PDB file of C-alpha atoms in Angstrom:
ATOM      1  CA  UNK A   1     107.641  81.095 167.055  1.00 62.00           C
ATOM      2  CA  UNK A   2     105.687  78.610 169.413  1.00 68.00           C
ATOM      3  CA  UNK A   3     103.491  80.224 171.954  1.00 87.00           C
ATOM      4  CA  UNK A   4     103.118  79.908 175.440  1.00 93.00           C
ATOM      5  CA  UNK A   5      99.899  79.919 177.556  1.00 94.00           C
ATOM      6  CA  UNK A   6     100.261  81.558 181.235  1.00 96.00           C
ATOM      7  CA  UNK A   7      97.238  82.229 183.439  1.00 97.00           C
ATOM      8  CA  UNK A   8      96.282  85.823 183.664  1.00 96.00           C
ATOM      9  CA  UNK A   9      96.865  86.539 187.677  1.00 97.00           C
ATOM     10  CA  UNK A  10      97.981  84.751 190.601  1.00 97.00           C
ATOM     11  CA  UNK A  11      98.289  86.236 193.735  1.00 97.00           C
ATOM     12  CA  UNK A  12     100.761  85.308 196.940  1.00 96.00           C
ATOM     13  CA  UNK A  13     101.650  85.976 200.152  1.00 96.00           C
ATOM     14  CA  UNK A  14     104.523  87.787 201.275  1.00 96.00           C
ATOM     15  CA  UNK A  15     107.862  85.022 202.356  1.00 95.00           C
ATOM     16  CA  UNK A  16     105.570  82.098 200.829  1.00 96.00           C
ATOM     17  CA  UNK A  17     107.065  79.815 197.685  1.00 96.00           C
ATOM     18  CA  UNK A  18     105.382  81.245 194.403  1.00 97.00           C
ATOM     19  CA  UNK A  19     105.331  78.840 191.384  1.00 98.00           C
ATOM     20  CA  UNK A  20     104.357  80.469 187.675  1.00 98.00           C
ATOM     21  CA  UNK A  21     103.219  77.983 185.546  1.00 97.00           C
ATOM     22  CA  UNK A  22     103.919  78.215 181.199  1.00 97.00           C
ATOM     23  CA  UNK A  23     102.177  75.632 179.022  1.00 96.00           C
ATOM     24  CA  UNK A  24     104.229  75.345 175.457  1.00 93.00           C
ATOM     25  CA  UNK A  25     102.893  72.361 174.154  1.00 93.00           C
ATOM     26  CA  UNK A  26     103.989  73.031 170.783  1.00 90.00           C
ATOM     27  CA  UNK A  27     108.005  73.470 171.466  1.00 91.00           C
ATOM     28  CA  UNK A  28     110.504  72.290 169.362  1.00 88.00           C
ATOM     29  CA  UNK A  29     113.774  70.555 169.943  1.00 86.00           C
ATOM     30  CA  UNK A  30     115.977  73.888 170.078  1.00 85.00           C
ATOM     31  CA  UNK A  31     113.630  76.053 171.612  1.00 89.00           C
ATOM     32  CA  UNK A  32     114.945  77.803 174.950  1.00 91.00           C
ATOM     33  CA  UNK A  33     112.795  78.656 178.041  1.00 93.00           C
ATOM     34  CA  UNK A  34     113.296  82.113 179.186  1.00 94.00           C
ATOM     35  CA  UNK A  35     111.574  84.465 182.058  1.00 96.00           C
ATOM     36  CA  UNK A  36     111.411  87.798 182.286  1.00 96.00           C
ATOM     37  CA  UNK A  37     110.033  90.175 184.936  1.00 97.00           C
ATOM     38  CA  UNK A  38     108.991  93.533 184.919  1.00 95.00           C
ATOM     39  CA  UNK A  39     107.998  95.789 187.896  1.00 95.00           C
ATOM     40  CA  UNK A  40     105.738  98.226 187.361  1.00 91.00           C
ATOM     41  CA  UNK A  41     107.184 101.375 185.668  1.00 90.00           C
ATOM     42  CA  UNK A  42     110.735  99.581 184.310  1.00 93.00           C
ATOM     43  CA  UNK A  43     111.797  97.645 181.596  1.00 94.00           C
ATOM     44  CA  UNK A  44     111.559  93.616 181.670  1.00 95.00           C
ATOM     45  CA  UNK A  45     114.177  92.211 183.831  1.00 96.00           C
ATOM     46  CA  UNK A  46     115.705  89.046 182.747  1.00 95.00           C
ATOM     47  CA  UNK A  47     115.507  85.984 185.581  1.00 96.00           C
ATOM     48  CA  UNK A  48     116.496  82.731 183.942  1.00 95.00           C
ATOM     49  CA  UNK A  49     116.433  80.382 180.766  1.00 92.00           C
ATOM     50  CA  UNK A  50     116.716  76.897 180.156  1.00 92.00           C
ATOM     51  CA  UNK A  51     116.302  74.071 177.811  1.00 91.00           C
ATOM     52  CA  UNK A  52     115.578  70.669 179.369  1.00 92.00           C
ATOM     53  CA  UNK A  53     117.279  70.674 182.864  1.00 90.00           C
ATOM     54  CA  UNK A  54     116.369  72.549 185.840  1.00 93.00           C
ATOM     55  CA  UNK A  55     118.066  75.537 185.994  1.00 93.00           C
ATOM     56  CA  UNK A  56     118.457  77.953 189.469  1.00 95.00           C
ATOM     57  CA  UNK A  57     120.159  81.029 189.998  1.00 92.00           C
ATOM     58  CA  UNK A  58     120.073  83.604 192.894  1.00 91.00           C
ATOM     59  CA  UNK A  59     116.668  85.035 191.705  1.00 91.00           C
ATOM     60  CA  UNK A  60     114.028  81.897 190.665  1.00 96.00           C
ATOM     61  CA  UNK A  61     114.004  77.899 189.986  1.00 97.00           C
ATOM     62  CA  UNK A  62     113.029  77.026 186.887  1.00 97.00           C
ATOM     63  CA  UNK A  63     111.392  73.426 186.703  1.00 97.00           C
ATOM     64  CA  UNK A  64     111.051  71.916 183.052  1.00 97.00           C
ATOM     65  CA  UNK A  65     108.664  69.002 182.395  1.00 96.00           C
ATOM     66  CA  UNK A  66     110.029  65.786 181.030  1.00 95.00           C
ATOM     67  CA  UNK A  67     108.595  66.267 177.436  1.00 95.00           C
ATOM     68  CA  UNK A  68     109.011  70.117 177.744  1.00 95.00           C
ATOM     69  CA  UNK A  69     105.762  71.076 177.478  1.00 95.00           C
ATOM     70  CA  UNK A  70     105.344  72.936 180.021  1.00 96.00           C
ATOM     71  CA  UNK A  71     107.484  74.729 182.410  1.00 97.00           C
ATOM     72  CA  UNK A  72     107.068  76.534 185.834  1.00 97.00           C
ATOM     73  CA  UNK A  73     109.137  79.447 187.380  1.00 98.00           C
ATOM     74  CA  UNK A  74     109.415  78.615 191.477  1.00 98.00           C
ATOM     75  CA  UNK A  75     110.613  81.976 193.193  1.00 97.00           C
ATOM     76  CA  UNK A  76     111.057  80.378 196.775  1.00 94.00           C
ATOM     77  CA  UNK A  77     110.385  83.576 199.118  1.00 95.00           C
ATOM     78  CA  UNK A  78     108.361  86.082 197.457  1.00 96.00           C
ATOM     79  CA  UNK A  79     108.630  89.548 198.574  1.00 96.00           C
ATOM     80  CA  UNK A  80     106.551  92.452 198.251  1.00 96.00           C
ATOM     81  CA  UNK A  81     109.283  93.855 195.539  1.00 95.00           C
ATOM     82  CA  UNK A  82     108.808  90.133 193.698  1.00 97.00           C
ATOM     83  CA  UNK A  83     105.665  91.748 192.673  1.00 97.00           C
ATOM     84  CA  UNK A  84     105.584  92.322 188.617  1.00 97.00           C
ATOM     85  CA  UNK A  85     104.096  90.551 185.774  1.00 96.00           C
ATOM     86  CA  UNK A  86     106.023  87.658 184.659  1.00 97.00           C
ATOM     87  CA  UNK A  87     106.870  86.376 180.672  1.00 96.00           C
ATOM     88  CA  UNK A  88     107.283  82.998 180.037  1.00 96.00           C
ATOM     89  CA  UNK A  89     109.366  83.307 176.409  1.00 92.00           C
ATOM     90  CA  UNK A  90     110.028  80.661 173.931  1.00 90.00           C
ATOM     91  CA  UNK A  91     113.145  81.292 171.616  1.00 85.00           C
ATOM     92  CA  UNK A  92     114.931  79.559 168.792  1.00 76.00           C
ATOM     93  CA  UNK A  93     118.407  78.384 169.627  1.00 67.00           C
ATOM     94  CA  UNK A  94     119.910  81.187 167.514  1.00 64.00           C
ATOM     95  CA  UNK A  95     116.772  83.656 167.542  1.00 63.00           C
ATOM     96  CA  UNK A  96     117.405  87.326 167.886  1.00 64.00           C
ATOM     97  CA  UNK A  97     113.816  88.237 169.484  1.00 74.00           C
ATOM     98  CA  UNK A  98     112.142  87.960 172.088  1.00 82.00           C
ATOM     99  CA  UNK A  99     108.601  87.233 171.815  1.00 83.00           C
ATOM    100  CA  UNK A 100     106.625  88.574 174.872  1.00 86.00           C
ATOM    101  CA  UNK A 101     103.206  87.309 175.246  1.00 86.00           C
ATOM    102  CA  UNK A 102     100.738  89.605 177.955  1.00 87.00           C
ATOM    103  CA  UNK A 103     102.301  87.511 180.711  1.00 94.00           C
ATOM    104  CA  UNK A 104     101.023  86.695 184.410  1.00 97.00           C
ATOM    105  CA  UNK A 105     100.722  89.592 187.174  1.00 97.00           C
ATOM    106  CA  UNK A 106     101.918  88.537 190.420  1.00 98.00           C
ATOM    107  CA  UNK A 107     100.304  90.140 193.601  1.00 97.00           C
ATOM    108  CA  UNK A 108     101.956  89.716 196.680  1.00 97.00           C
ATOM    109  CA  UNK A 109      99.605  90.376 199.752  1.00 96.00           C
ATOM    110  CA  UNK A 110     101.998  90.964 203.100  1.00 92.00           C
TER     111      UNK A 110
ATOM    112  CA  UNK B   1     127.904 101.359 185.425  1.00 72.00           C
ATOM    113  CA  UNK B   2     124.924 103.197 183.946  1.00 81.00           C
ATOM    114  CA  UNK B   3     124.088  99.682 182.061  1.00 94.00           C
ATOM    115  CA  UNK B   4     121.096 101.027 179.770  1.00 97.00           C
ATOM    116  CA  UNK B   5     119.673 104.144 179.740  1.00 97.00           C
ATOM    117  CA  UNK B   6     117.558 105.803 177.179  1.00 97.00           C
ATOM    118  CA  UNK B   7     116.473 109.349 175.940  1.00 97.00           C
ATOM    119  CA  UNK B   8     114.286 111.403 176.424  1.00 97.00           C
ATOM    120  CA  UNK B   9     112.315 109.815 179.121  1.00 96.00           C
ATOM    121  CA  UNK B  10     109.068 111.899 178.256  1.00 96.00           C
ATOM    122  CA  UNK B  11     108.145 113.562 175.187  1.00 96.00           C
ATOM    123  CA  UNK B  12     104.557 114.503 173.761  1.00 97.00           C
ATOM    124  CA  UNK B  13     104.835 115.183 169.723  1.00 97.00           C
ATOM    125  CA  UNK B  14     101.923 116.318 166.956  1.00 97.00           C
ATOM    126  CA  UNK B  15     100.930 114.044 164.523  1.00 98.00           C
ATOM    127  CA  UNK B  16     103.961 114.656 161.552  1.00 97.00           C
ATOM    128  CA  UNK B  17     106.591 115.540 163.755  1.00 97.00           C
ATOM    129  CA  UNK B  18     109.536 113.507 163.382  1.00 96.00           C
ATOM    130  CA  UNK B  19     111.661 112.686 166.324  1.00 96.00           C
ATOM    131  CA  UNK B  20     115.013 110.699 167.628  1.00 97.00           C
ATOM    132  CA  UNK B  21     115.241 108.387 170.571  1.00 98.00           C
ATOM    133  CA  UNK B  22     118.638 107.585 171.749  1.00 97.00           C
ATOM    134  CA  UNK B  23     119.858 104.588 173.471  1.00 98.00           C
ATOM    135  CA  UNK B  24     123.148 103.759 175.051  1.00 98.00           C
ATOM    136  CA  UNK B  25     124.524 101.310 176.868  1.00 97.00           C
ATOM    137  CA  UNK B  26     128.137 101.031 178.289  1.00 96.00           C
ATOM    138  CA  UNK B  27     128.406  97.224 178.716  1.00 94.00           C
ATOM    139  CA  UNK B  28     130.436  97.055 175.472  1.00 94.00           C
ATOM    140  CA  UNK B  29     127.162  94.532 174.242  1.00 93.00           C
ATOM    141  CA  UNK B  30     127.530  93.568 170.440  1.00 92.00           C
ATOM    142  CA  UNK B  31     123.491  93.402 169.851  1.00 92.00           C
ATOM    143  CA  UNK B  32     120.973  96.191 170.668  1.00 95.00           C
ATOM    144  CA  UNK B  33     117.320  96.366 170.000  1.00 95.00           C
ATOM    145  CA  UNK B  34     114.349  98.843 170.427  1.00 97.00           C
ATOM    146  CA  UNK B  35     110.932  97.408 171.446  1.00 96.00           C
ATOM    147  CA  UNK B  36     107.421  98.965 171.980  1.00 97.00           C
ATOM    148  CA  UNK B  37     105.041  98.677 174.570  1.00 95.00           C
ATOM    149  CA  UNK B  38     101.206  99.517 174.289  1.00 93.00           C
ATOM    150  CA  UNK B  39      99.175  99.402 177.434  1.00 85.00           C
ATOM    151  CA  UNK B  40      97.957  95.869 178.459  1.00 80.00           C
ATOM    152  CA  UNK B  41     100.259  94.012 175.913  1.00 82.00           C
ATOM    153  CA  UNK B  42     103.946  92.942 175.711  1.00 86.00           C
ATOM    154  CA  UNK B  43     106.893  94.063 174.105  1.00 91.00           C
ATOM    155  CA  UNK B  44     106.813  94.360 170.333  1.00 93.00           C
ATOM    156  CA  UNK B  45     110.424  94.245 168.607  1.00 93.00           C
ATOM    157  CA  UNK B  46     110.912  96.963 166.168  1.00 95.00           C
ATOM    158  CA  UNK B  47     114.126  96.355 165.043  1.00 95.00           C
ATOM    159  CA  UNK B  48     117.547  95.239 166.257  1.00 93.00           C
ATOM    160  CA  UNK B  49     121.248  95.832 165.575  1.00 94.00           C
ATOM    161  CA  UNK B  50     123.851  92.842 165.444  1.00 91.00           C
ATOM    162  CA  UNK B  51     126.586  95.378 165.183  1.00 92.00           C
ATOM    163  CA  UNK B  52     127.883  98.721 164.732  1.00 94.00           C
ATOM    164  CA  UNK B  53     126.296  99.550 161.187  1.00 93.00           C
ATOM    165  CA  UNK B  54     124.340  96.592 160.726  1.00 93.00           C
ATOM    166  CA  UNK B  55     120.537  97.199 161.820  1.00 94.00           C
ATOM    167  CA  UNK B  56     117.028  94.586 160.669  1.00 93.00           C
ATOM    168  CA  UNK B  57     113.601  94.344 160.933  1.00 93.00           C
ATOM    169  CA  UNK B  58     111.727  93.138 163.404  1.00 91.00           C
ATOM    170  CA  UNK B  59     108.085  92.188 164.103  1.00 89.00           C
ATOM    171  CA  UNK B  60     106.830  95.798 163.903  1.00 94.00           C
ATOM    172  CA  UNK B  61     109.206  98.118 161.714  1.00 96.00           C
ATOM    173  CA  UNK B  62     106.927 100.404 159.973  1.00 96.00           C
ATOM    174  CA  UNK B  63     107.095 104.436 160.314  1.00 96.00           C
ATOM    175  CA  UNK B  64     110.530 103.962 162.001  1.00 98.00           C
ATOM    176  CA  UNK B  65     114.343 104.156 161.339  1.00 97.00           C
ATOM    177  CA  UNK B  66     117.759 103.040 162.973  1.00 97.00           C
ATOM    178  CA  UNK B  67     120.895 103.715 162.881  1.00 97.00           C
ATOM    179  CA  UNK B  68     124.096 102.239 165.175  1.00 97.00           C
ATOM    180  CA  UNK B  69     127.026 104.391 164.380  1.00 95.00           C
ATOM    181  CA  UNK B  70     128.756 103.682 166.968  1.00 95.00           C
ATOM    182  CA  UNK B  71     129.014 100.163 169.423  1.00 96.00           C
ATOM    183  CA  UNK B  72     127.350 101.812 172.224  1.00 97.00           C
ATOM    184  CA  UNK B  73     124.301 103.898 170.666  1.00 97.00           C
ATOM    185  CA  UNK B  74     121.146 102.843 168.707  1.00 98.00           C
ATOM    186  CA  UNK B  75     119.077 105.829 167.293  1.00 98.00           C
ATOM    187  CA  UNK B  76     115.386 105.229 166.969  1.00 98.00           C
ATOM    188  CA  UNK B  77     113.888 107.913 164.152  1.00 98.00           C
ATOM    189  CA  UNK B  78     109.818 108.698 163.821  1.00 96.00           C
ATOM    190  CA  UNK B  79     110.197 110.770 160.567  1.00 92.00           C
ATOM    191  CA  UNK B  80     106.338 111.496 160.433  1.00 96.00           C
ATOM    192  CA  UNK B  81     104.319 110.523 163.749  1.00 96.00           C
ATOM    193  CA  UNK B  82     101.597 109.174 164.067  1.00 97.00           C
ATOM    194  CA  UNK B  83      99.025 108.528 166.881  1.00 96.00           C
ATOM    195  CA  UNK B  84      99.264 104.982 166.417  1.00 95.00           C
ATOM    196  CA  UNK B  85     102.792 105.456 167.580  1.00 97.00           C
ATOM    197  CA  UNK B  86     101.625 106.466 170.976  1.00 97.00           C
ATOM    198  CA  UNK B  87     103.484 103.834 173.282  1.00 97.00           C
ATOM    199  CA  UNK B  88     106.279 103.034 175.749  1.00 97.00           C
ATOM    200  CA  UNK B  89     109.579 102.348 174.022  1.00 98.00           C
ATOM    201  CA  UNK B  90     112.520 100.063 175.506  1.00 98.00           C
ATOM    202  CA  UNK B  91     115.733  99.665 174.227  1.00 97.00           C
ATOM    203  CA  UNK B  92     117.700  96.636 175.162  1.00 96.00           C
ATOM    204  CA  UNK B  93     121.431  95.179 174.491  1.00 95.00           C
ATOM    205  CA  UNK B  94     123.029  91.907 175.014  1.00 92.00           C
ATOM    206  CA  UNK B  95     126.529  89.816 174.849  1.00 89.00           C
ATOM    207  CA  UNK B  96     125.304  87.089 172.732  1.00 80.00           C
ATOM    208  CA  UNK B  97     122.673  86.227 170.037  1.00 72.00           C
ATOM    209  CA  UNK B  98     122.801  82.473 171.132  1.00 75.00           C
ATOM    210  CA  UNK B  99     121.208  80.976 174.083  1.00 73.00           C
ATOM    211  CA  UNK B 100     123.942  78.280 174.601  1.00 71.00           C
ATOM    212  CA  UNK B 101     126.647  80.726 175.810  1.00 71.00           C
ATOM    213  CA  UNK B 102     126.369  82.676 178.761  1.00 70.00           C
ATOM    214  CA  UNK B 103     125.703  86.382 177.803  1.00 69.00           C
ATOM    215  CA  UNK B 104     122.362  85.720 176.166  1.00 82.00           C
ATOM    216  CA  UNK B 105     120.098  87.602 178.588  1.00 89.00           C
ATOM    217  CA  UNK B 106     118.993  91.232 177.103  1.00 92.00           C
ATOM    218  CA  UNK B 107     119.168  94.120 179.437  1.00 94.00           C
ATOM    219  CA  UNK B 108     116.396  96.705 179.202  1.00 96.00           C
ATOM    220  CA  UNK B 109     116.817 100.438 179.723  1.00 97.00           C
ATOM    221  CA  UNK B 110     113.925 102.647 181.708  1.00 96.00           C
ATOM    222  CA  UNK B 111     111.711 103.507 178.700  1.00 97.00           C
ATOM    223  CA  UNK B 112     110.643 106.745 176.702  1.00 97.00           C
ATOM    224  CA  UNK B 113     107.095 107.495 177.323  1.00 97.00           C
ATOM    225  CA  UNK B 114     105.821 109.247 173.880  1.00 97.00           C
ATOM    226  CA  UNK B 115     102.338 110.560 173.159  1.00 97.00           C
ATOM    227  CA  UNK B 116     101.437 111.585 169.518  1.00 97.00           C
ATOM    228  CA  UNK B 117      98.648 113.797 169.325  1.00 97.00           C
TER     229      UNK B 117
END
């Protein structure tokens, strides 16, 4: 599976745009883009996937590069609950795993 | 709709014990899986069902069983635990195996916390 490089931390302030950037400079033709989220305490929470357009749903943006090497997750408002650390996830077309990496924690300061 | 939950949510064993986690999920999802979680780190498949009696390997399978019996549970068996074992379990199910139909995303239950002494 390819890997993905995401910083560590970032840290934001409450109702302010939050972009979470994922370098996967060595993905291939039919790999997908997923996020997931997870609050402290849960499971991971699925937010979005794509494979070369942008993609938005009623959580997050998700911005993909021209040559797909790198990606980056826009949530447009974050709230205090938006805090959680965040998995940027490359998977095969017809993959049955997910491969979680140690992800980025997002602080949000109110 | 319950969508995933798992069982126990707690449970503290002695090295050699054996033990079942159950998972269920009522979304009527073809594909389940059972992941670990050791502190610091991300999930860790163990291994995955892409039906009801069909289970596989994952990345991690060793010192664990499955079975899917039925649609809606996936057992996860520790015949002989160990301390390495010691970790956060999450089961997850989805619609689809394929990322080009909707359905795709996995939904994650609320964990079982185990500690092997």
């Amino acid at each position: 599976d390819a890997k993905t490089t995401q910083p560590n931390s970032m840290e934001s302030n409450e109702e302010e745009p939050v972009h979470l950037p994922c370098n996967h400079s060595t993905i291939s033709g039919t790999d997908y883009i997923h996020w997931y989220r997870q609050l402290p305490s849960q499971g991971p929470e699925y937010v979005i996937h794509g494979l070369t357009s942008n993609v938005n749903n009623r959580m997050a943006s998700l911005a993909i590069a021209e040559d797909r090497k790198s990606s980056t997750l826009i949530l447009h408002r974050a709230t205090l609950r938006d805090a959680a650390v965040y998995y940027c996830i490359l998977r095969r077309e017809y993959g049955n795993k997910l491969v979680f990496g140690a992800g980025t924690i997002l602080r949000v300061k109110s | 709709n319950a969508g995933v939950t798992q069982t126990p949510k707690f449970r503290v064993l002695k090295t050699g014990q054996s033990m079942t986690l159950l998972c269920a999920q009522d979304m009527n999802h073809e594909y389940m899986y059972w992941y670990r979680q050791d502190p610091g780190m991300g999930l860790r498949l163990i291994h995955y069902s892409v039906g009801e009696g069909t289970t596989a390997k994952g990345e991690v399978p060793d010192g664990y069983n499955v079975s899917r019996l039925k649609k809606q549970n996936f057992l996860l068996g520790l015949e002989s635990a160990a301390p390495s074992q010691t970790s956060v379990y999450f089961c997850a199910s989805s619609y689809s195996l394929t990322d080009r139909t909707p359905g795709n995303e996995q939904f994650f239950g609320p964990g079982t916390r185990l500690t092997v002494l």
